[in-house]
mmCIF file of C-alpha atoms in Angstrom:
data_model
loop_
_atom_site.group_PDB
_atom_site.id
_atom_site.type_symbol
_atom_site.label_atom_id
_atom_site.label_comp_id
_atom_site.label_asym_id
_atom_site.label_seq_id
_atom_site.Cartn_x
_atom_site.Cartn_y
_atom_site.Cartn_z
ATOM 1 C CA UNK A 130 39.529 -24.611 -14.135
ATOM 2 C CA UNK A 131 36.771 -22.246 -15.336
ATOM 3 C CA UNK A 132 35.087 -19.933 -12.835
ATOM 4 C CA UNK A 133 31.313 -20.201 -12.464
ATOM 5 C CA UNK A 134 29.619 -17.391 -14.279
ATOM 6 C CA UNK A 135 28.296 -14.794 -11.822
ATOM 7 C CA UNK A 136 24.601 -14.185 -11.720
ATOM 8 C CA UNK A 137 23.807 -10.475 -12.370
ATOM 9 C CA UNK A 138 21.967 -8.383 -9.845
ATOM 10 C CA UNK A 139 19.303 -7.795 -12.490
ATOM 11 C CA UNK A 140 18.727 -11.579 -12.800
ATOM 12 C CA UNK A 141 18.476 -11.878 -9.036
ATOM 13 C CA UNK A 142 16.038 -9.000 -8.750
ATOM 14 C CA UNK A 143 13.936 -10.445 -11.652
ATOM 15 C CA UNK A 144 13.742 -13.891 -10.038
ATOM 16 C CA UNK A 145 12.675 -12.348 -6.612
ATOM 17 C CA UNK A 146 10.046 -10.350 -8.365
ATOM 18 C CA UNK A 147 8.863 -13.548 -10.266
ATOM 19 C CA UNK A 148 8.265 -15.195 -6.773
ATOM 20 C CA UNK A 149 6.614 -12.030 -5.374
ATOM 21 C CA UNK A 150 4.301 -11.890 -8.442
ATOM 22 C CA UNK A 151 3.356 -15.569 -7.935
ATOM 23 C CA UNK A 152 2.761 -15.085 -4.198
ATOM 24 C CA UNK A 153 0.551 -12.126 -4.909
ATOM 25 C CA UNK A 154 -1.593 -14.130 -7.308
ATOM 26 C CA UNK A 155 -2.055 -16.888 -4.758
ATOM 27 C CA UNK A 156 -2.819 -14.563 -1.986
ATOM 28 C CA UNK A 157 -5.338 -12.659 -4.141
ATOM 29 C CA UNK A 158 -6.962 -15.872 -5.155
ATOM 30 C CA UNK A 159 -6.924 -17.841 -1.902
ATOM 31 C CA UNK A 160 -5.933 -15.576 0.934
ATOM 32 C CA UNK A 161 -2.841 -15.670 3.178
ATOM 33 C CA UNK A 162 -4.035 -18.576 5.350
ATOM 34 C CA UNK A 163 -5.141 -20.811 2.495
ATOM 35 C CA UNK A 164 -1.862 -20.386 0.578
ATOM 36 C CA UNK A 165 1.115 -22.591 1.339
ATOM 37 C CA UNK A 166 4.739 -22.173 0.220
ATOM 38 C CA UNK A 167 4.113 -25.209 -1.975
ATOM 39 C CA UNK A 168 1.355 -23.205 -3.798
ATOM 40 C CA UNK A 169 3.722 -20.279 -4.341
ATOM 41 C CA UNK A 170 6.456 -22.582 -5.637
ATOM 42 C CA UNK A 171 3.981 -24.191 -8.175
ATOM 43 C CA UNK A 172 2.638 -20.780 -9.314
ATOM 44 C CA UNK A 173 6.104 -19.428 -9.766
ATOM 45 C CA UNK A 174 7.220 -22.513 -11.748
ATOM 46 C CA UNK A 175 10.564 -22.628 -9.903
ATOM 47 C CA UNK A 176 12.297 -25.250 -7.801
ATOM 48 C CA UNK A 177 11.928 -25.318 -3.928
ATOM 49 C CA UNK A 178 15.491 -24.313 -3.479
ATOM 50 C CA UNK A 179 15.151 -21.338 -5.853
ATOM 51 C CA UNK A 180 12.193 -19.977 -3.885
ATOM 52 C CA UNK A 181 13.657 -20.634 -0.426
ATOM 53 C CA UNK A 182 16.819 -18.851 -1.476
ATOM 54 C CA UNK A 183 14.873 -15.587 -1.507
ATOM 55 C CA UNK A 184 12.094 -16.318 1.077
ATOM 56 C CA UNK A 185 12.563 -18.587 4.045
ATOM 57 C CA UNK A 186 8.910 -18.615 4.977
ATOM 58 C CA UNK A 187 5.437 -17.534 4.031
ATOM 59 C CA UNK A 188 5.708 -14.737 6.615
ATOM 60 C CA UNK A 189 8.820 -13.342 4.717
ATOM 61 C CA UNK A 190 6.623 -13.296 1.499
ATOM 62 C CA UNK A 191 3.699 -11.488 3.334
ATOM 63 C CA UNK A 192 6.117 -8.918 4.766
ATOM 64 C CA UNK A 193 7.684 -8.282 1.399
ATOM 65 C CA UNK A 194 4.366 -7.919 -0.344
ATOM 66 C CA UNK A 195 3.217 -5.615 2.530
ATOM 67 C CA UNK A 196 6.367 -3.519 1.949
ATOM 68 C CA UNK A 197 5.602 -3.208 -1.744
ATOM 69 C CA UNK A 198 1.859 -2.371 -1.404
ATOM 70 C CA UNK A 199 2.335 0.060 1.464
ATOM 71 C CA UNK A 200 5.324 1.613 -0.257
ATOM 72 C CA UNK A 201 3.438 2.418 -3.447
ATOM 73 C CA UNK A 202 0.568 4.084 -1.503
ATOM 74 C CA UNK A 203 3.128 6.049 0.684
ATOM 75 C CA UNK A 204 4.988 7.400 -2.351
ATOM 76 C CA UNK A 205 1.675 8.631 -3.855
ATOM 77 C CA UNK A 206 0.654 10.360 -0.547
ATOM 78 C CA UNK A 207 4.163 11.880 -0.343
ATOM 79 C CA UNK A 208 3.805 13.373 -3.927
ATOM 80 C CA UNK A 209 0.483 14.829 -2.954
ATOM 81 C CA UNK A 210 2.074 16.427 0.238
ATOM 82 C CA UNK A 211 4.916 18.008 -1.802
ATOM 83 C CA UNK A 212 2.791 19.053 -4.829
ATOM 84 C CA UNK A 213 3.501 22.482 -6.278
ATOM 85 C CA UNK A 214 1.455 24.642 -5.902
ATOM 86 C CA UNK A 215 0.273 23.147 -2.650
ATOM 87 C CA UNK A 216 -2.970 21.274 -2.935
ATOM 88 C CA UNK A 217 -5.900 22.208 -0.660
ATOM 89 C CA UNK A 218 -6.815 19.350 1.690
ATOM 90 C CA UNK A 219 -9.924 18.587 -0.269
ATOM 91 C CA UNK A 220 -7.995 18.371 -3.584
ATOM 92 C CA UNK A 221 -5.399 16.109 -1.945
ATOM 93 C CA UNK A 222 -8.028 13.586 -0.637
ATOM 94 C CA UNK A 223 -9.871 13.637 -4.052
ATOM 95 C CA UNK A 224 -6.636 12.639 -5.766
ATOM 96 C CA UNK A 225 -5.908 10.035 -3.079
ATOM 97 C CA UNK A 226 -9.441 8.572 -3.419
ATOM 98 C CA UNK A 227 -8.979 8.378 -7.282
ATOM 99 C CA UNK A 228 -5.817 6.233 -6.594
ATOM 100 C CA UNK A 229 -7.727 4.166 -4.088
ATOM 101 C CA UNK A 230 -10.560 3.457 -6.695
ATOM 102 C CA UNK A 231 -8.104 2.279 -9.241
ATOM 103 C CA UNK A 232 -6.474 -0.161 -6.704
ATOM 104 C CA UNK A 233 -9.754 -1.671 -5.185
ATOM 105 C CA UNK A 234 -10.693 -3.700 -8.327
ATOM 106 C CA UNK A 235 -10.250 -7.460 -8.605
ATOM 107 C CA UNK A 236 -6.451 -7.164 -9.045
ATOM 108 C CA UNK A 237 -5.888 -4.078 -6.997
ATOM 109 C CA UNK A 238 -3.100 -3.795 -4.534
ATOM 110 C CA UNK A 239 -5.550 -2.689 -1.832
ATOM 111 C CA UNK A 240 -7.181 -6.102 -1.844
ATOM 112 C CA UNK A 241 -3.844 -7.366 -0.529
ATOM 113 C CA UNK A 242 -3.529 -4.398 1.922
ATOM 114 C CA UNK A 243 -6.819 -5.503 3.582
ATOM 115 C CA UNK A 244 -5.286 -8.869 4.268
ATOM 116 C CA UNK A 245 -2.138 -7.243 5.512
ATOM 117 C CA UNK A 246 -4.164 -5.197 7.996
ATOM 118 C CA UNK A 247 -5.925 -8.373 9.214
ATOM 119 C CA UNK A 248 -2.623 -10.353 9.468
ATOM 120 C CA UNK A 249 -1.057 -7.474 11.430
ATOM 121 C CA UNK A 250 -3.578 -8.181 14.197
ATOM 122 C CA UNK A 251 -1.999 -11.508 14.870
ATOM 123 C CA UNK A 252 1.647 -11.066 13.825
ATOM 124 C CA UNK A 253 3.643 -8.656 16.043
ATOM 125 C CA UNK A 254 6.427 -8.020 13.632
ATOM 126 C CA UNK A 255 4.091 -7.240 10.853
ATOM 127 C CA UNK A 256 2.045 -5.054 13.177
ATOM 128 C CA UNK A 257 5.050 -3.093 14.065
ATOM 129 C CA UNK A 258 6.041 -2.576 10.271
ATOM 130 C CA UNK A 259 2.495 -1.588 9.327
ATOM 131 C CA UNK A 260 2.169 0.756 12.403
ATOM 132 C CA UNK A 261 5.418 2.543 11.482
ATOM 133 C CA UNK A 262 4.468 2.787 7.755
ATOM 134 C CA UNK A 263 1.017 4.100 8.467
ATOM 135 C CA UNK A 264 2.459 6.670 10.861
ATOM 136 C CA UNK A 265 4.619 7.804 8.041
ATOM 137 C CA UNK A 266 1.730 7.982 5.690
ATOM 138 C CA UNK A 267 -0.319 10.029 8.235
ATOM 139 C CA UNK A 268 2.750 12.254 8.511
ATOM 140 C CA UNK A 269 2.429 13.072 4.810
ATOM 141 C CA UNK A 270 -1.158 14.384 5.457
ATOM 142 C CA UNK A 271 0.102 16.423 8.444
ATOM 143 C CA UNK A 272 2.678 18.009 6.165
ATOM 144 C CA UNK A 273 -0.117 18.731 3.626
ATOM 145 C CA UNK A 274 -2.187 20.347 6.314
ATOM 146 C CA UNK A 275 0.758 22.369 7.520
ATOM 147 C CA UNK A 276 1.302 23.663 3.975
ATOM 148 C CA UNK A 277 -2.469 24.384 3.627
ATOM 149 C CA UNK A 278 -2.414 26.372 6.984
ATOM 150 C CA UNK A 279 0.611 28.257 5.913
ATOM 151 C CA UNK A 280 -1.051 29.109 2.583
ATOM 152 C CA UNK A 281 -4.084 30.480 4.365
ATOM 153 C CA UNK A 282 -6.389 27.601 3.400
ATOM 154 C CA UNK A 283 -6.777 26.726 7.042
ATOM 155 C CA UNK A 284 -7.077 28.867 10.163
ATOM 156 C CA UNK A 285 -3.643 30.002 11.591
ATOM 157 C CA UNK A 286 -4.320 28.218 14.780
ATOM 158 C CA UNK A 287 -5.402 24.872 13.084
ATOM 159 C CA UNK A 288 -4.253 21.674 14.695
ATOM 160 C CA UNK A 289 -2.349 20.197 11.761
ATOM 161 C CA UNK A 290 -1.711 16.941 13.551
ATOM 162 C CA UNK A 291 -5.518 16.403 14.066
ATOM 163 C CA UNK A 292 -6.435 17.488 10.567
ATOM 164 C CA UNK A 293 -3.753 15.206 9.071
ATOM 165 C CA UNK A 294 -5.166 12.289 10.973
ATOM 166 C CA UNK A 295 -8.707 12.965 9.704
ATOM 167 C CA UNK A 296 -7.552 13.415 6.187
ATOM 168 C CA UNK A 297 -5.575 10.240 6.258
ATOM 169 C CA UNK A 298 -8.553 8.401 7.775
ATOM 170 C CA UNK A 299 -10.738 9.279 4.812
ATOM 171 C CA UNK A 300 -8.554 7.325 2.526
ATOM 172 C CA UNK A 301 -8.619 3.819 3.979
ATOM 173 C CA UNK A 302 -12.253 4.491 5.079
ATOM 174 C CA UNK A 303 -13.125 4.949 1.402
ATOM 175 C CA UNK A 304 -11.088 1.820 0.395
ATOM 176 C CA UNK A 305 -13.003 -0.293 2.784
ATOM 177 C CA UNK A 306 -16.346 0.991 1.499
ATOM 178 C CA UNK A 307 -15.368 0.205 -2.081
ATOM 179 C CA UNK A 308 -14.047 -3.305 -1.282
ATOM 180 C CA UNK A 309 -16.612 -4.503 1.360
ATOM 181 C CA UNK A 310 -19.878 -2.889 0.308
ATOM 182 C CA UNK A 311 -19.320 -1.688 -3.279
ATOM 183 C CA UNK A 312 -19.539 1.821 -1.794
ATOM 184 C CA UNK A 313 -19.611 5.072 -3.767
ATOM 185 C CA UNK A 314 -17.427 5.757 -6.687
ATOM 186 C CA UNK A 315 -14.640 8.328 -6.366
ATOM 187 C CA UNK A 316 -16.541 11.189 -7.897
ATOM 188 C CA UNK A 317 -19.549 10.654 -5.519
ATOM 189 C CA UNK A 318 -17.323 10.509 -2.498
ATOM 190 C CA UNK A 319 -15.436 13.653 -3.663
ATOM 191 C CA UNK A 320 -18.686 15.505 -4.108
ATOM 192 C CA UNK A 321 -19.693 14.562 -0.623
ATOM 193 C CA UNK A 322 -16.313 15.679 0.696
ATOM 194 C CA UNK A 323 -16.688 19.049 -1.096
ATOM 195 C CA UNK A 324 -20.105 19.593 0.433
ATOM 196 C CA UNK A 325 -18.829 18.690 3.883
ATOM 197 C CA UNK A 326 -15.495 20.677 3.551
ATOM 198 C CA UNK A 327 -16.040 23.701 1.342
#
Protein backbone atom coordinates (compact mmCIF):
# COMPACT_ATOMS: atom_id res chain seq x y z
CA UNK A 1 0.00 0.00 0.00
CA UNK A 2 1.41 3.38 -1.02
CA UNK A 3 1.80 6.08 1.57
CA UNK A 4 0.03 9.37 0.90
CA UNK A 5 2.52 12.05 -0.18
CA UNK A 6 3.25 14.55 2.57
CA UNK A 7 2.34 18.15 1.95
CA UNK A 8 5.38 20.37 2.34
CA UNK A 9 5.60 23.17 4.88
CA UNK A 10 6.14 25.58 1.99
CA UNK A 11 2.88 24.45 0.37
CA UNK A 12 0.98 24.87 3.64
CA UNK A 13 2.45 28.34 4.16
CA UNK A 14 1.59 29.36 0.59
CA UNK A 15 -1.98 28.14 0.96
CA UNK A 16 -2.38 30.02 4.26
CA UNK A 17 -1.01 33.18 2.63
CA UNK A 18 -3.41 32.72 -0.31
CA UNK A 19 -6.31 32.78 2.14
CA UNK A 20 -4.94 35.80 4.02
CA UNK A 21 -4.45 37.70 0.75
CA UNK A 22 -8.05 36.92 -0.24
CA UNK A 23 -9.33 38.04 3.17
CA UNK A 24 -7.32 41.24 2.97
CA UNK A 25 -8.82 42.08 -0.43
CA UNK A 26 -12.32 41.43 0.92
CA UNK A 27 -11.73 43.48 4.06
CA UNK A 28 -10.24 46.37 2.07
CA UNK A 29 -13.18 46.33 -0.32
CA UNK A 30 -16.09 45.68 2.05
CA UNK A 31 -14.82 46.08 5.62
CA UNK A 32 -14.73 43.48 8.38
CA UNK A 33 -18.44 43.45 9.16
CA UNK A 34 -19.65 43.23 5.56
CA UNK A 35 -17.32 40.34 4.73
CA UNK A 36 -18.39 36.76 5.45
CA UNK A 37 -16.33 33.59 5.46
CA UNK A 38 -18.16 32.64 2.25
CA UNK A 39 -16.85 35.86 0.64
CA UNK A 40 -13.29 34.95 1.62
CA UNK A 41 -13.71 31.36 0.36
CA UNK A 42 -14.99 32.63 -3.01
CA UNK A 43 -12.21 35.23 -3.26
CA UNK A 44 -9.55 32.61 -2.48
CA UNK A 45 -10.99 30.14 -5.00
CA UNK A 46 -10.67 27.30 -2.51
CA UNK A 47 -13.02 24.78 -0.98
CA UNK A 48 -14.79 25.43 2.32
CA UNK A 49 -12.74 22.71 3.99
CA UNK A 50 -9.44 24.13 2.71
CA UNK A 51 -10.14 27.55 4.23
CA UNK A 52 -11.50 26.25 7.54
CA UNK A 53 -8.44 24.01 7.90
CA UNK A 54 -6.40 27.16 8.45
CA UNK A 55 -8.93 29.58 9.94
CA UNK A 56 -11.89 28.45 12.02
CA UNK A 57 -13.63 31.82 11.99
CA UNK A 58 -13.57 35.33 10.59
CA UNK A 59 -12.14 36.50 13.92
CA UNK A 60 -9.17 34.18 13.36
CA UNK A 61 -8.62 35.82 9.97
CA UNK A 62 -8.89 39.32 11.44
CA UNK A 63 -6.37 38.47 14.15
CA UNK A 64 -3.92 36.94 11.65
CA UNK A 65 -4.14 40.01 9.43
CA UNK A 66 -3.75 42.30 12.45
CA UNK A 67 -0.60 40.40 13.43
CA UNK A 68 0.81 40.84 9.94
CA UNK A 69 -0.02 44.55 9.61
CA UNK A 70 1.16 45.48 13.10
CA UNK A 71 4.22 43.25 12.78
CA UNK A 72 5.38 45.07 9.64
CA UNK A 73 5.09 48.47 11.34
CA UNK A 74 6.75 47.24 14.53
CA UNK A 75 9.72 45.86 12.59
CA UNK A 76 10.21 49.20 10.85
CA UNK A 77 10.02 51.13 14.15
CA UNK A 78 12.53 48.74 15.73
CA UNK A 79 14.94 49.36 12.84
CA UNK A 80 14.63 53.11 13.41
CA UNK A 81 15.34 52.68 17.13
CA UNK A 82 18.46 50.57 16.46
CA UNK A 83 19.78 52.63 13.54
CA UNK A 84 23.50 53.35 13.50
CA UNK A 85 24.43 56.07 14.03
CA UNK A 86 21.45 56.85 16.29
CA UNK A 87 18.77 58.95 14.62
CA UNK A 88 17.55 62.13 16.23
CA UNK A 89 13.91 61.94 17.33
CA UNK A 90 12.93 64.26 14.48
CA UNK A 91 14.74 62.15 11.87
CA UNK A 92 13.10 58.98 13.19
CA UNK A 93 9.59 60.43 13.05
CA UNK A 94 10.25 61.76 9.53
CA UNK A 95 11.25 58.27 8.37
CA UNK A 96 8.26 56.70 10.14
CA UNK A 97 5.92 59.20 8.50
CA UNK A 98 7.39 58.40 5.06
CA UNK A 99 6.59 54.72 5.71
CA UNK A 100 3.07 55.69 6.81
CA UNK A 101 2.48 57.76 3.68
CA UNK A 102 3.31 54.74 1.50
CA UNK A 103 0.88 52.56 3.48
CA UNK A 104 -2.15 54.89 3.54
CA UNK A 105 -3.00 54.62 -0.17
CA UNK A 106 -5.94 52.60 -1.53
CA UNK A 107 -4.13 49.27 -1.00
CA UNK A 108 -2.10 50.37 2.01
CA UNK A 109 -1.77 48.20 5.10
CA UNK A 110 -2.78 51.06 7.38
CA UNK A 111 -6.28 51.06 5.91
CA UNK A 112 -6.59 47.60 7.45
CA UNK A 113 -4.99 48.88 10.66
CA UNK A 114 -7.76 51.46 10.98
CA UNK A 115 -10.34 48.65 10.87
CA UNK A 116 -8.30 46.67 13.40
CA UNK A 117 -8.33 49.62 15.81
CA UNK A 118 -12.12 49.88 15.52
CA UNK A 119 -12.61 46.12 15.92
CA UNK A 120 -10.39 46.12 19.01
CA UNK A 121 -12.98 48.34 20.72
CA UNK A 122 -15.50 45.49 20.69
CA UNK A 123 -13.35 42.32 20.72
CA UNK A 124 -11.52 41.84 24.06
CA UNK A 125 -9.05 39.28 22.68
CA UNK A 126 -8.10 41.53 19.77
CA UNK A 127 -7.95 44.51 22.13
CA UNK A 128 -5.44 42.69 24.31
CA UNK A 129 -3.30 41.78 21.30
CA UNK A 130 -3.41 45.33 19.90
CA UNK A 131 -2.69 46.86 23.30
CA UNK A 132 0.36 44.65 23.81
CA UNK A 133 1.61 45.27 20.28
CA UNK A 134 1.25 49.03 20.55
CA UNK A 135 3.01 49.01 23.93
CA UNK A 136 5.95 47.25 22.24
CA UNK A 137 5.93 49.80 19.41
CA UNK A 138 5.87 52.67 21.89
CA UNK A 139 8.83 50.94 23.56
CA UNK A 140 10.83 51.29 20.34
CA UNK A 141 10.34 55.06 20.52
CA UNK A 142 11.31 55.07 24.21
CA UNK A 143 14.51 53.24 23.22
CA UNK A 144 15.08 55.81 20.47
CA UNK A 145 14.59 58.67 22.99
CA UNK A 146 16.98 56.98 25.42
CA UNK A 147 19.67 56.77 22.76
CA UNK A 148 19.04 60.40 21.77
CA UNK A 149 19.39 61.48 25.41
CA UNK A 150 22.60 59.48 25.80
CA UNK A 151 23.97 61.05 22.60
CA UNK A 152 23.31 64.55 23.95
CA UNK A 153 20.42 65.26 21.56
CA UNK A 154 18.02 65.58 24.50
CA UNK A 155 18.57 67.02 28.00
CA UNK A 156 20.24 64.63 30.46
CA UNK A 157 17.15 64.68 32.70
CA UNK A 158 14.68 64.11 29.83
CA UNK A 159 11.75 61.80 30.61
CA UNK A 160 12.32 59.24 27.87
CA UNK A 161 9.03 57.43 28.59
CA UNK A 162 7.07 60.62 28.00
CA UNK A 163 9.10 61.57 24.93
CA UNK A 164 8.71 58.06 23.47
CA UNK A 165 4.94 58.24 23.95
CA UNK A 166 4.75 61.62 22.20
CA UNK A 167 6.97 60.51 19.31
CA UNK A 168 4.94 57.33 18.82
CA UNK A 169 1.69 59.30 18.97
CA UNK A 170 2.78 61.46 16.03
CA UNK A 171 2.83 58.44 13.72
CA UNK A 172 -0.77 57.12 13.99
CA UNK A 173 -1.87 60.76 14.26
CA UNK A 174 -0.37 61.41 10.85
CA UNK A 175 -1.86 58.19 9.46
CA UNK A 176 -5.36 59.20 10.55
CA UNK A 177 -4.99 62.62 8.95
CA UNK A 178 -3.88 61.09 5.66
CA UNK A 179 -6.66 58.51 5.55
CA UNK A 180 -9.60 60.46 6.95
CA UNK A 181 -9.03 64.01 5.73
CA UNK A 182 -6.41 63.70 2.99
CA UNK A 183 -4.11 65.54 5.37
CA UNK A 184 -0.65 66.90 4.62
CA UNK A 185 1.91 64.90 2.70
CA UNK A 186 4.94 63.52 4.54
CA UNK A 187 7.20 66.37 3.41
CA UNK A 188 4.83 69.03 4.77
CA UNK A 189 4.31 67.14 8.03
CA UNK A 190 8.08 66.74 8.46
CA UNK A 191 8.63 70.46 7.82
CA UNK A 192 6.10 71.29 10.55
CA UNK A 193 7.81 68.85 12.90
CA UNK A 194 11.24 70.37 12.27
CA UNK A 195 9.86 73.84 13.02
CA UNK A 196 8.18 72.65 16.20
CA UNK A 197 11.14 70.53 17.38
CA UNK A 198 14.35 72.16 16.09
